[in-house]
Short mmCIF file of C-alpha atoms and ligand atoms in Angstrom, two decimals:
data_model
loop_
_atom_site.label_atom_id
_atom_site.label_comp_id
_atom_site.label_asym_id
_atom_site.label_seq_id
_atom_site.Cartn_x
_atom_site.Cartn_y
_atom_site.Cartn_z
CA MET A 1 0.00 0.00 0.00
CA THR A 2 1.32 3.39 -0.93
CA ALA A 3 1.94 5.74 2.03
CA LEU A 4 0.95 9.40 1.90
CA THR A 5 2.04 12.30 4.09
CA LEU A 6 1.44 16.02 4.05
CA SER A 7 4.80 17.76 4.10
CA THR A 8 5.84 21.29 5.00
CA ALA A 9 9.11 20.86 3.16
CA GLY A 10 9.88 23.17 0.26
CA ALA A 11 9.95 21.69 -3.23
CA ALA A 12 13.65 22.50 -3.50
CA THR A 13 14.69 20.86 -0.24
CA LEU A 14 12.78 17.57 -0.08
CA ARG A 15 14.68 14.41 -0.94
CA ALA A 16 12.80 12.05 -3.25
CA ASP A 17 13.18 10.08 -6.47
CA ALA A 18 11.01 12.51 -8.37
CA LEU A 19 9.29 15.84 -8.00
CA VAL A 20 5.86 16.16 -9.64
CA VAL A 21 4.80 19.55 -10.98
CA GLY A 22 1.81 20.66 -13.01
CA VAL A 23 1.96 22.14 -16.49
CA ALA A 24 -1.04 23.76 -18.14
CA LYS A 25 -1.91 24.57 -21.72
CA GLY A 26 -1.42 28.32 -22.09
CA ALA A 27 -2.30 30.48 -25.08
CA LYS A 28 1.39 30.66 -26.09
CA GLY A 29 2.57 27.23 -25.02
CA PRO A 30 2.98 25.34 -21.76
CA VAL A 31 2.67 27.22 -18.45
CA VAL A 32 4.05 25.97 -15.13
CA ALA A 33 1.18 25.63 -12.65
CA PRO A 34 1.15 27.15 -9.13
CA GLY A 35 2.91 25.06 -6.49
CA ALA A 36 6.04 24.64 -8.59
CA GLU A 37 7.54 28.14 -8.14
CA ALA A 38 10.64 26.88 -6.31
CA VAL A 39 11.16 24.22 -8.95
CA ASP A 40 10.91 26.76 -11.75
CA LYS A 41 13.42 28.92 -9.89
CA ALA A 42 15.91 26.03 -9.83
CA PHE A 43 15.54 25.97 -13.62
CA ASP A 44 16.33 29.74 -13.65
CA GLY A 45 12.68 30.38 -14.49
CA LYS A 46 12.99 28.39 -17.70
CA LEU A 47 11.03 25.24 -16.81
CA ALA A 48 8.19 26.09 -19.22
CA SER A 49 10.54 26.58 -22.15
CA VAL A 50 12.49 23.42 -21.26
CA LEU A 51 9.20 21.52 -21.27
CA GLU A 52 8.15 23.08 -24.56
CA THR A 53 11.46 22.08 -26.12
CA LEU A 54 10.79 18.52 -24.98
CA GLY A 55 7.43 18.63 -26.77
CA ALA A 56 5.18 19.20 -23.76
CA THR A 57 1.95 21.10 -24.38
CA GLY A 58 0.22 20.89 -21.00
CA ALA A 59 -2.52 18.62 -22.37
CA GLU A 60 -4.39 16.56 -19.78
CA GLY A 61 -2.66 13.33 -18.88
CA GLU A 62 0.60 14.22 -20.67
CA VAL A 63 3.69 13.19 -18.70
CA THR A 64 7.16 14.67 -19.35
CA LYS A 65 10.24 13.70 -17.36
CA VAL A 66 13.15 16.16 -17.09
CA PRO A 67 16.52 15.66 -15.33
CA ALA A 68 16.58 18.03 -12.36
CA PRO A 69 19.11 20.86 -12.08
CA SER A 70 21.62 20.84 -9.21
CA GLY A 71 19.48 23.14 -7.01
CA LEU A 72 16.95 20.36 -6.39
CA LYS A 73 17.28 17.31 -4.14
CA THR A 74 15.54 15.00 -6.59
CA PRO A 75 17.13 13.52 -9.72
CA VAL A 76 13.99 13.94 -11.84
CA VAL A 77 11.18 16.44 -12.32
CA LEU A 78 7.98 14.99 -13.72
CA ALA A 79 5.61 17.49 -15.32
CA VAL A 80 2.02 16.31 -15.66
CA GLY A 81 -0.47 18.03 -17.96
CA LEU A 82 -3.45 19.81 -16.42
CA GLY A 83 -5.20 20.95 -19.59
CA ALA A 84 -6.44 24.52 -20.02
CA VAL A 85 -5.34 27.25 -17.60
CA PRO A 86 -8.38 28.01 -15.37
CA GLU A 87 -10.34 31.21 -15.99
CA LYS A 88 -9.41 34.24 -13.90
CA ASP A 89 -10.41 33.79 -10.21
CA GLU A 90 -10.95 30.07 -10.79
CA THR A 91 -8.80 27.13 -9.73
CA TYR A 92 -8.24 23.67 -11.17
CA ASP A 93 -11.29 21.49 -10.59
CA ALA A 94 -11.02 18.43 -8.39
CA GLU A 95 -11.27 15.85 -11.17
CA THR A 96 -8.50 17.55 -13.17
CA LEU A 97 -6.19 17.39 -10.13
CA ARG A 98 -7.25 13.81 -9.35
CA ARG A 99 -6.50 12.62 -12.87
CA ALA A 100 -3.20 14.51 -13.13
CA ALA A 101 -2.00 13.14 -9.78
CA GLY A 102 -3.08 9.68 -10.89
CA ALA A 103 -1.23 9.89 -14.20
CA ALA A 104 1.91 11.07 -12.39
CA ALA A 105 1.75 8.31 -9.77
CA ARG A 106 1.23 5.73 -12.50
CA ALA A 107 4.26 7.03 -14.43
CA LEU A 108 6.34 6.60 -11.26
CA THR A 109 5.59 2.91 -10.81
CA GLY A 110 8.77 1.25 -9.55
CA SER A 111 9.98 4.39 -7.72
CA LYS A 112 10.29 4.63 -3.95
CA LYS A 113 9.31 8.18 -3.15
CA ALA A 114 7.84 11.15 -4.97
CA ALA A 115 6.99 14.67 -3.87
CA PHE A 116 3.89 16.25 -5.43
CA ALA A 117 4.04 20.02 -5.94
CA LEU A 118 0.70 20.47 -7.71
CA PRO A 119 -1.58 23.52 -7.24
CA VAL A 120 -3.21 23.48 -3.79
CA GLU A 121 -5.48 26.39 -2.88
CA ALA A 122 -7.70 24.63 -0.36
CA ALA A 123 -8.07 21.36 1.56
CA GLU A 124 -10.35 20.00 -1.21
CA ASP A 125 -7.48 20.33 -3.68
CA ALA A 126 -5.16 18.39 -1.39
CA GLU A 127 -7.86 15.74 -1.01
CA ALA A 128 -8.31 15.40 -4.78
CA ILE A 129 -4.55 15.13 -5.36
CA ALA A 130 -4.20 12.57 -2.56
CA GLU A 131 -7.09 10.51 -3.95
CA GLY A 132 -5.77 10.62 -7.49
CA ALA A 133 -2.21 9.78 -6.49
CA LEU A 134 -3.23 6.89 -4.23
CA LEU A 135 -5.62 5.47 -6.84
CA GLY A 136 -3.11 5.97 -9.66
CA ALA A 137 -0.36 4.25 -7.69
CA TYR A 138 -2.44 1.06 -7.60
CA ALA A 139 -1.07 -2.07 -9.23
CA PHE A 140 -2.33 -5.64 -9.02
CA THR A 141 0.80 -7.73 -8.76
CA ALA A 142 -0.32 -10.61 -6.53
CA TYR A 143 -0.01 -13.14 -9.35
CA GLN A 144 3.20 -11.84 -10.91
CA GLY A 145 6.87 -12.12 -10.05
CA GLY A 146 8.11 -9.72 -7.39
CA GLU A 147 10.56 -6.85 -7.47
CA LYS A 148 13.54 -9.11 -8.09
CA ASP A 149 11.92 -10.47 -11.23
CA ALA A 150 10.98 -6.95 -12.31
CA LYS A 151 14.68 -6.00 -12.30
CA ASN A 152 15.31 -8.85 -14.74
CA GLY A 153 12.54 -7.62 -16.96
CA ASN A 154 10.09 -10.24 -15.67
CA GLY A 155 7.32 -9.70 -13.22
CA ALA A 156 5.70 -6.41 -12.34
CA LYS A 157 7.20 -3.27 -10.95
CA LEU A 158 5.82 -2.31 -7.55
CA PRO A 159 3.63 0.75 -7.15
CA LEU A 160 5.14 4.05 -6.02
CA ALA A 161 5.78 3.44 -2.32
CA GLU A 162 5.67 6.87 -0.77
CA ILE A 163 4.02 10.16 -1.62
CA ALA A 164 4.72 13.52 0.04
CA LEU A 165 2.14 16.20 -0.72
CA LEU A 166 3.66 19.66 -0.74
CA GLY A 167 1.74 22.89 -0.42
CA ALA A 168 -0.77 21.37 2.00
CA LYS A 169 -0.92 22.46 5.63
CA PRO A 170 -0.33 19.38 7.82
CA ARG A 171 -1.28 21.21 11.02
CA ASP A 172 -4.51 22.58 9.63
CA LYS A 173 -7.49 20.43 10.72
CA ALA A 174 -9.23 20.61 7.35
CA TYR A 175 -6.11 19.45 5.51
CA LYS A 176 -5.47 16.68 8.01
CA ALA A 177 -9.08 15.47 7.68
CA ALA A 178 -8.85 15.65 3.88
CA ALA A 179 -5.73 13.47 3.85
CA ASP A 180 -7.20 10.98 6.33
CA ARG A 181 -10.40 10.69 4.28
CA ALA A 182 -8.47 10.21 1.05
CA ILE A 183 -6.32 7.49 2.61
CA ALA A 184 -9.26 5.52 4.08
CA LEU A 185 -11.37 5.86 0.94
CA THR A 186 -8.64 4.91 -1.53
CA GLU A 187 -7.48 1.96 0.55
CA GLU A 188 -10.98 0.55 0.35
CA ILE A 189 -11.30 1.33 -3.36
CA ASN A 190 -7.98 -0.39 -3.99
CA ARG A 191 -9.07 -3.37 -1.93
CA ALA A 192 -12.24 -3.60 -4.03
CA ARG A 193 -10.07 -3.47 -7.17
CA ASP A 194 -8.00 -6.35 -5.77
CA LEU A 195 -11.17 -8.39 -5.20
CA VAL A 196 -12.36 -7.72 -8.76
CA ASN A 197 -8.94 -8.58 -10.21
CA THR A 198 -8.49 -11.75 -8.16
CA PRO A 199 -9.07 -14.69 -10.51
CA PRO A 200 -12.31 -16.59 -9.96
CA ASN A 201 -10.53 -19.81 -9.02
CA ASP A 202 -9.43 -17.98 -5.88
CA LEU A 203 -12.34 -15.60 -5.34
CA TYR A 204 -15.62 -17.48 -5.00
CA PRO A 205 -18.59 -16.86 -2.70
CA GLU A 206 -17.10 -18.55 0.34
CA SER A 207 -13.70 -16.86 0.05
CA PHE A 208 -15.31 -13.46 -0.61
CA ALA A 209 -17.45 -13.94 2.51
CA ALA A 210 -14.30 -14.76 4.49
CA VAL A 211 -12.67 -11.50 3.36
CA ALA A 212 -15.78 -9.59 4.43
CA THR A 213 -15.86 -11.35 7.80
CA ALA A 214 -12.22 -10.50 8.50
CA ALA A 215 -12.67 -6.85 7.49
CA GLY A 216 -15.79 -6.63 9.63
CA LYS A 217 -13.82 -7.78 12.67
CA GLU A 218 -11.10 -5.25 11.98
CA HIS A 219 -13.46 -2.29 11.60
CA GLY A 220 -16.24 -3.02 14.10
CA ILE A 221 -18.81 -4.03 11.50
CA LYS A 222 -21.20 -6.86 12.30
CA VAL A 223 -21.04 -9.53 9.61
CA GLN A 224 -23.59 -12.28 9.13
CA VAL A 225 -23.06 -14.95 6.48
CA PHE A 226 -25.95 -17.04 5.14
CA ASP A 227 -24.46 -20.25 3.73
CA GLU A 228 -26.27 -22.55 1.31
CA LYS A 229 -28.08 -24.31 4.15
CA ALA A 230 -29.32 -21.04 5.66
CA LEU A 231 -30.31 -19.82 2.19
CA ALA A 232 -32.33 -22.99 1.58
CA LYS A 233 -33.98 -22.70 4.98
CA GLY A 234 -34.82 -19.06 4.31
CA GLY A 235 -36.22 -19.72 0.84
CA PHE A 236 -33.73 -17.67 -1.17
CA GLY A 237 -34.66 -19.31 -4.46
CA GLY A 238 -33.01 -16.67 -6.63
CA ILE A 239 -29.55 -16.87 -5.06
CA LEU A 240 -29.73 -20.67 -4.79
CA GLY A 241 -31.02 -21.06 -8.35
CA VAL A 242 -28.09 -19.11 -9.77
CA GLY A 243 -25.53 -20.84 -7.56
CA GLN A 244 -26.70 -24.44 -7.85
CA GLY A 245 -24.68 -25.27 -10.96
CA SER A 246 -21.37 -24.53 -9.28
CA GLN A 247 -19.09 -26.56 -7.01
CA ASN A 248 -18.70 -23.31 -5.05
CA PRO A 249 -21.97 -22.76 -3.17
CA PRO A 250 -23.55 -19.30 -2.89
CA ARG A 251 -23.57 -16.94 0.07
CA LEU A 252 -25.54 -13.92 1.20
CA VAL A 253 -23.44 -11.62 3.38
CA LYS A 254 -24.92 -8.92 5.58
CA LEU A 255 -22.58 -6.16 6.82
CA SER A 256 -24.04 -3.88 9.49
CA TYR A 257 -22.28 -0.65 10.36
CA THR A 258 -24.13 1.31 13.04
CA HIS A 259 -23.47 4.67 14.64
CA SER A 260 -24.92 5.76 17.99
CA LYS A 261 -25.96 9.15 16.62
CA ALA A 262 -27.41 7.85 13.35
CA ALA A 263 -30.83 9.14 12.35
CA LYS A 264 -31.00 7.36 8.99
CA ASN A 265 -30.60 3.84 7.69
CA LEU A 266 -29.08 3.28 4.29
CA ALA A 267 -29.09 -0.17 2.67
CA LEU A 268 -26.64 -1.07 -0.11
CA VAL A 269 -27.07 -4.21 -2.20
CA GLY A 270 -24.33 -5.57 -4.46
CA LYS A 271 -24.37 -8.10 -7.28
CA GLY A 272 -21.64 -10.59 -6.45
CA ILE A 273 -21.39 -13.10 -9.27
CA THR A 274 -17.82 -14.23 -8.70
CA TYR A 275 -17.82 -15.68 -12.21
CA ASP A 276 -20.51 -15.37 -14.85
CA SER A 277 -20.16 -18.09 -17.47
CA GLY A 278 -23.77 -17.49 -18.46
CA GLY A 279 -24.76 -20.89 -17.03
CA ILE A 280 -26.61 -23.27 -19.39
CA SER A 281 -27.22 -20.22 -21.61
CA LEU A 282 -23.43 -20.21 -21.91
CA LYS A 283 -21.69 -17.05 -23.04
CA PRO A 284 -19.71 -17.49 -26.27
CA ALA A 285 -15.92 -17.15 -26.29
CA GLY A 286 -15.04 -13.48 -26.37
CA HIS A 287 -17.69 -12.66 -23.79
CA ASN A 288 -16.55 -14.60 -20.76
CA GLU A 289 -12.84 -13.79 -20.35
CA THR A 290 -13.46 -10.83 -18.09
CA MET A 291 -16.50 -12.17 -16.24
CA LYS A 292 -14.60 -12.36 -12.96
CA CYS A 293 -15.62 -8.70 -12.84
CA ASP A 294 -19.26 -9.63 -12.29
CA MET A 295 -18.90 -9.21 -8.51
CA SER A 296 -17.88 -5.55 -8.84
CA GLY A 297 -21.18 -4.36 -7.36
CA ALA A 298 -20.67 -6.48 -4.24
CA ALA A 299 -17.06 -5.28 -4.01
CA ALA A 300 -18.29 -1.67 -4.21
CA VAL A 301 -20.87 -2.20 -1.49
CA PHE A 302 -18.32 -3.94 0.72
CA ALA A 303 -15.81 -1.11 0.23
CA ALA A 304 -18.43 1.56 0.89
CA VAL A 305 -19.56 0.00 4.18
CA VAL A 306 -15.99 -0.38 5.41
CA ALA A 307 -15.15 3.19 4.34
CA ALA A 308 -18.26 4.49 6.16
CA ALA A 309 -17.07 2.67 9.30
CA ARG A 310 -13.50 3.94 8.99
CA LEU A 311 -14.77 7.49 8.55
CA GLY A 312 -17.15 7.07 11.50
CA LEU A 313 -20.12 8.46 9.55
CA ALA A 314 -23.24 9.17 11.63
CA VAL A 315 -25.52 6.94 9.59
CA ASN A 316 -26.36 3.25 9.78
CA VAL A 317 -25.21 1.48 6.64
CA THR A 318 -26.19 -2.09 5.90
CA GLY A 319 -24.47 -3.86 3.04
CA TRP A 320 -25.86 -6.96 1.36
CA LEU A 321 -23.53 -9.01 -0.83
CA ALA A 322 -25.42 -11.48 -3.05
CA LEU A 323 -22.65 -13.95 -3.92
CA ALA A 324 -22.91 -16.83 -6.37
CA GLU A 325 -20.97 -18.42 -9.20
CA ASN A 326 -22.99 -18.86 -12.40
CA MET A 327 -21.86 -22.15 -13.96
CA PRO A 328 -23.30 -24.76 -16.32
CA SER A 329 -23.49 -28.32 -15.01
CA GLY A 330 -25.90 -31.19 -14.45
CA SER A 331 -27.18 -29.43 -11.36
CA ALA A 332 -27.50 -25.99 -12.95
CA THR A 333 -30.78 -24.14 -13.43
CA ARG A 334 -32.17 -24.79 -16.92
CA PRO A 335 -33.78 -22.26 -19.23
CA GLY A 336 -37.43 -23.07 -18.54
CA ASP A 337 -37.04 -23.71 -14.80
CA VAL A 338 -39.21 -21.75 -12.40
CA LEU A 339 -37.62 -20.40 -9.21
CA ARG A 340 -39.51 -19.30 -6.13
CA MET A 341 -37.87 -16.11 -4.93
CA TYR A 342 -37.41 -15.06 -1.30
CA SER A 343 -40.37 -12.68 -1.76
CA GLY A 344 -42.61 -15.59 -2.76
CA LYS A 345 -42.81 -14.48 -6.40
CA THR A 346 -42.11 -17.13 -9.02
CA VAL A 347 -39.69 -16.44 -11.87
CA GLU A 348 -39.45 -18.36 -15.11
CA VAL A 349 -35.78 -18.44 -16.04
CA LEU A 350 -35.74 -17.99 -19.80
CA ASN A 351 -32.05 -17.21 -19.96
CA THR A 352 -29.65 -18.34 -17.25
CA ASP A 353 -27.30 -15.52 -18.27
CA ALA A 354 -29.78 -13.00 -16.81
CA GLU A 355 -28.68 -14.17 -13.36
CA GLY A 356 -27.80 -10.89 -11.66
CA ARG A 357 -31.43 -9.85 -11.29
CA LEU A 358 -32.20 -13.20 -9.63
CA VAL A 359 -29.62 -12.86 -6.85
CA LEU A 360 -30.40 -9.16 -6.46
CA GLY A 361 -34.14 -9.77 -6.30
CA ASP A 362 -33.70 -11.91 -3.20
CA ALA A 363 -31.27 -9.47 -1.59
CA LEU A 364 -33.52 -6.48 -2.31
CA THR A 365 -36.50 -8.18 -0.65
CA LYS A 366 -34.36 -9.13 2.33
CA ALA A 367 -32.95 -5.59 2.62
CA SER A 368 -36.49 -4.17 2.40
CA GLU A 369 -37.60 -6.12 5.49
CA GLU A 370 -35.67 -3.66 7.68
CA ASN A 371 -37.50 -0.75 6.09
CA PRO A 372 -34.41 1.40 5.42
CA ASP A 373 -34.74 5.06 4.40
CA ALA A 374 -33.23 4.17 1.05
CA ILE A 375 -31.82 1.18 -0.83
CA VAL A 376 -29.16 1.49 -3.51
CA ASP A 377 -28.14 -1.56 -5.49
CA VAL A 378 -24.98 -1.71 -7.57
CA ALA A 379 -24.50 -4.25 -10.33
CA THR A 380 -22.66 -5.14 -13.52
CA LEU A 381 -26.12 -6.02 -14.73
CA THR A 382 -26.48 -5.66 -18.49
CA GLY A 383 -24.51 -5.45 -21.70
CA ALA A 384 -27.33 -3.21 -22.90
CA MET A 385 -26.26 -0.49 -20.46
CA VAL A 386 -22.74 -0.65 -21.93
CA MET A 387 -24.26 -0.28 -25.41
CA ALA A 388 -26.23 2.74 -24.23
CA LEU A 389 -23.65 4.63 -22.18
CA GLY A 390 -20.24 3.25 -23.15
CA ASN A 391 -17.40 2.05 -21.00
CA ARG A 392 -17.01 4.90 -18.55
CA THR A 393 -20.54 5.86 -17.51
CA PHE A 394 -22.92 4.02 -15.20
CA GLY A 395 -26.70 4.24 -15.52
CA ILE A 396 -28.93 5.29 -12.63
CA MET A 397 -32.53 4.10 -12.37
CA SER A 398 -34.85 4.83 -9.48
CA ASN A 399 -38.45 4.79 -8.28
CA ASP A 400 -37.88 8.37 -7.06
CA ASP A 401 -36.86 11.09 -9.52
CA ALA A 402 -35.38 13.38 -6.86
CA PHE A 403 -33.27 10.56 -5.43
CA ARG A 404 -32.00 9.66 -8.91
CA THR A 405 -31.06 13.29 -9.51
CA SER A 406 -29.26 13.47 -6.14
CA ILE A 407 -27.19 10.39 -6.94
CA HIS A 408 -26.33 11.76 -10.37
CA GLU A 409 -25.18 15.05 -8.81
CA ILE A 410 -23.19 13.29 -6.10
CA ALA A 411 -21.46 11.14 -8.72
CA GLU A 412 -20.57 14.22 -10.73
CA GLU A 413 -19.18 15.89 -7.62
CA VAL A 414 -16.87 12.97 -6.76
CA GLY A 415 -15.67 12.62 -10.36
CA GLU A 416 -17.66 9.56 -11.45
CA GLN A 417 -19.46 9.61 -14.80
CA SER A 418 -23.12 8.58 -14.61
CA TRP A 419 -26.41 9.26 -16.35
CA PRO A 420 -30.06 9.07 -15.25
CA MET A 421 -32.08 6.41 -17.08
CA PRO A 422 -35.86 5.85 -17.07
CA LEU A 423 -37.95 2.85 -16.04
CA PRO A 424 -40.63 2.90 -18.76
CA SER A 425 -43.59 0.89 -17.46
CA GLU A 426 -44.56 -0.40 -20.92
CA LEU A 427 -41.46 -2.59 -20.90
CA ARG A 428 -42.85 -4.61 -17.99
CA LYS A 429 -45.26 -6.69 -20.09
CA GLY A 430 -42.37 -8.15 -22.07
CA MET A 431 -41.51 -10.08 -18.91
CA ASP A 432 -44.98 -11.63 -18.59
CA SER A 433 -44.65 -15.39 -18.31
CA PRO A 434 -47.30 -17.97 -19.21
CA THR A 435 -46.02 -20.14 -16.38
CA ALA A 436 -44.76 -17.92 -13.56
CA ASP A 437 -45.36 -14.47 -12.07
CA ILE A 438 -42.58 -12.98 -14.16
CA ALA A 439 -39.82 -14.08 -16.56
CA ASN A 440 -36.19 -13.07 -16.06
CA MET A 441 -36.00 -11.65 -19.59
CA GLY A 442 -38.06 -9.25 -21.63
CA GLU A 443 -37.65 -7.19 -24.77
CA ARG A 444 -34.11 -6.95 -26.06
CA MET A 445 -34.42 -3.23 -26.78
CA GLY A 446 -33.83 -1.21 -23.65
CA GLY A 447 -32.44 -4.33 -21.93
CA GLY A 448 -30.85 -2.28 -19.14
CA LEU A 449 -34.18 -0.69 -18.29
CA VAL A 450 -35.97 -4.06 -18.46
CA ALA A 451 -33.52 -5.35 -15.86
CA GLY A 452 -34.22 -2.30 -13.71
CA LEU A 453 -37.97 -2.93 -13.95
CA PHE A 454 -37.41 -6.54 -12.88
CA LEU A 455 -35.46 -5.42 -9.80
CA GLN A 456 -38.14 -2.88 -8.89
CA GLU A 457 -40.61 -5.74 -8.34
CA PHE A 458 -38.52 -6.93 -5.39
CA VAL A 459 -38.20 -3.60 -3.59
CA GLY A 460 -40.50 -3.22 -0.59
CA GLU A 461 -43.59 -1.03 -0.95
CA GLY A 462 -42.87 2.66 -0.37
CA ILE A 463 -39.09 2.33 -0.06
CA THR A 464 -36.90 4.79 -1.95
CA TRP A 465 -34.63 2.79 -4.23
CA ALA A 466 -32.01 3.37 -6.88
CA HIS A 467 -30.21 0.93 -9.14
CA LEU A 468 -26.71 1.64 -10.51
CA ASP A 469 -25.79 -0.46 -13.57
CA ILE A 470 -22.00 -0.29 -13.60
CA ALA A 471 -21.43 -2.92 -16.34
CA GLY A 472 -19.54 -0.32 -18.42
CA PRO A 473 -17.13 1.33 -15.98
CA ALA A 474 -16.54 -1.52 -13.47
CA PHE A 475 -13.75 -3.15 -15.46
CA HIS A 476 -11.38 -1.20 -17.66
CA GLU A 477 -9.96 -3.07 -20.65
CA GLY A 478 -8.29 -0.18 -22.46
CA ALA A 479 -5.04 1.60 -21.70
CA PRO A 480 -4.84 3.10 -18.20
CA TYR A 481 -5.63 6.81 -17.95
CA GLY A 482 -5.59 9.30 -15.08
CA TYR A 483 -6.09 7.28 -11.89
CA THR A 484 -7.92 4.46 -13.72
CA PRO A 485 -5.88 1.28 -14.10
CA LYS A 486 -6.52 -1.71 -16.31
CA GLY A 487 -8.94 -4.17 -14.72
CA GLY A 488 -11.10 -3.46 -11.69
CA THR A 489 -11.72 0.27 -11.25
CA GLY A 490 -13.69 0.54 -8.00
CA SER A 491 -16.60 2.16 -9.84
CA ALA A 492 -19.43 3.69 -7.75
CA ILE A 493 -17.59 3.50 -4.40
CA ARG A 494 -16.89 7.23 -4.19
CA THR A 495 -20.53 7.90 -5.06
CA LEU A 496 -21.81 5.51 -2.38
CA VAL A 497 -19.55 6.93 0.31
CA LYS A 498 -20.54 10.51 -0.54
CA LEU A 499 -24.19 9.42 -0.47
CA ALA A 500 -23.64 8.00 3.03
CA GLU A 501 -21.96 11.26 4.09
CA ARG A 502 -24.86 13.31 2.71
CA THR A 503 -27.36 11.04 4.43
CA ALA A 504 -25.46 11.41 7.72
CA ALA A 505 -25.49 15.19 7.32
CA GLY A 506 -29.27 15.08 6.81
CA ASP A 507 -28.96 16.58 3.31
CA LEU A 508 -31.15 13.95 1.69
CA GLY A 509 -34.90 13.52 2.25
N1 BES B 1 -22.84 -9.91 -16.22
C1 BES B 1 -23.61 -9.73 -17.40
C2 BES B 1 -23.62 -8.27 -17.88
C3 BES B 1 -22.31 -7.68 -18.29
C4 BES B 1 -22.01 -7.54 -19.64
C5 BES B 1 -21.42 -7.18 -17.38
C6 BES B 1 -20.82 -6.96 -20.03
C7 BES B 1 -20.23 -6.59 -17.78
C8 BES B 1 -19.94 -6.48 -19.10
C9 BES B 1 -25.07 -10.15 -17.15
O1 BES B 1 -25.23 -11.17 -16.23
C10 BES B 1 -25.64 -10.62 -18.43
O2 BES B 1 -25.15 -11.59 -18.93
N2 BES B 1 -26.67 -9.95 -18.92
C11 BES B 1 -27.31 -10.31 -20.11
C12 BES B 1 -28.80 -10.24 -19.90
C13 BES B 1 -29.62 -10.82 -21.03
C14 BES B 1 -29.39 -12.31 -21.13
C15 BES B 1 -31.08 -10.51 -20.77
C16 BES B 1 -26.87 -9.31 -21.19
O3 BES B 1 -26.72 -8.12 -20.90
O4 BES B 1 -26.65 -9.75 -22.31
MN1 MN B 2 -25.02 -13.08 -17.05
ZN1 ZN B 3 -23.79 -11.33 -14.79
#
């Protein structure tokens, strides 16, 4: 885990392997951003022209490494692009700083220590830089050769080990709180990324539940695990039906974080398909290689509950992880089978690859029993949502327009791309079944909304609910950018934690 400290040291005096500065896109070429004045001075005020000579423009995400002059205590200066210079009286927005810090940290993989001298005007800026740097420094190396191998050109380089943030005020309460929050939040996001990236032969419902149990102990969260016997006794036909084809039996995990001063109860429900082969409706090759990511919703919920506990938020947060492995076998659910859900509703399974809604249906009904003030479920639910919104944006559906808008605004504020989606009631009839109360598939068009309508049937009467379909952004297959690595991204966690903070503050109805 990368360590982060706020430092009072000057940029010219701190010893490190690299010094990170910001460079913006000015009207007449690159401009050195505030925070790097001492560095520029060591270059005799010529850092911008040196960077320009090296081809730097200040474009977002651009990284330029320059050997440091003798006045500095670091061998290298790394200039990271910040994009356009802010308008007069404005400062760099949080997401710009987050992404720049992330790109810099990523470019310093394999280094021991770096000092960040990016523009800091307020505690929020320090928080964004800390978040971006700690998320960008992430690397999943558990299954690769260690540092020794990396030196031989094998194995993976280790993430940047130590980050010193300059320009922040370590003795100022607001800065200290900002750094603490960034550290707790990013550690949980990075842990969720690890869970998503862990191959499905090692991460299955039972092992995921064990990770949750251990974390619960560590952070004072009550954890209850329903194993296959308890699920059968309780009548969780959806979770059992999805899990019955696998050698690895399903689990439902309940995480309860409570606070003595809490006035509100928030329930979070996560889709935790540790591997989605499609089941008997097997996915074709080309569509199953990354399906270890199908537990990203459960990982996000897990991370959010632990983060809420670590931050001591004054709200009760209950997390529900619906864990199963969707496999084809002689014991698997067949297309045509009818399952009796925990709610008592019967579902005709027309396609065993529409399994997420089955495990979530049970978990949503169970979560509703406690009558929380709101339920938010998070799921890599449909390919249709990826078609609609692309790879970086999650869809938000809700039975409450104001709640959907709030979540969209919160996501925007924390730097997560999302978009409100409707739940058109005319799509419901496509799920009518001649045999059961409902089928698990409907019209192909608007498939993401159809899935949302299915879930809505399992939410308790009168409970505010939102559904986040993170199938696009949960797992990043392209080249890394900003603080987003390849593989598990930790999508929706920052939104969930901010939602919990807002709920604790009484800002939401
Ligand atoms: N886990 C998939 C959805 C998914 C697709 C996640 C791409 C991440 C990336 C889900 O279980 C699924 O297979 N959905 C089907 C539903 C269909 C059979 C109604 C889909 O979207 O094709
Ligand atoms: Mn599926
Ligand atoms: Zn799935």
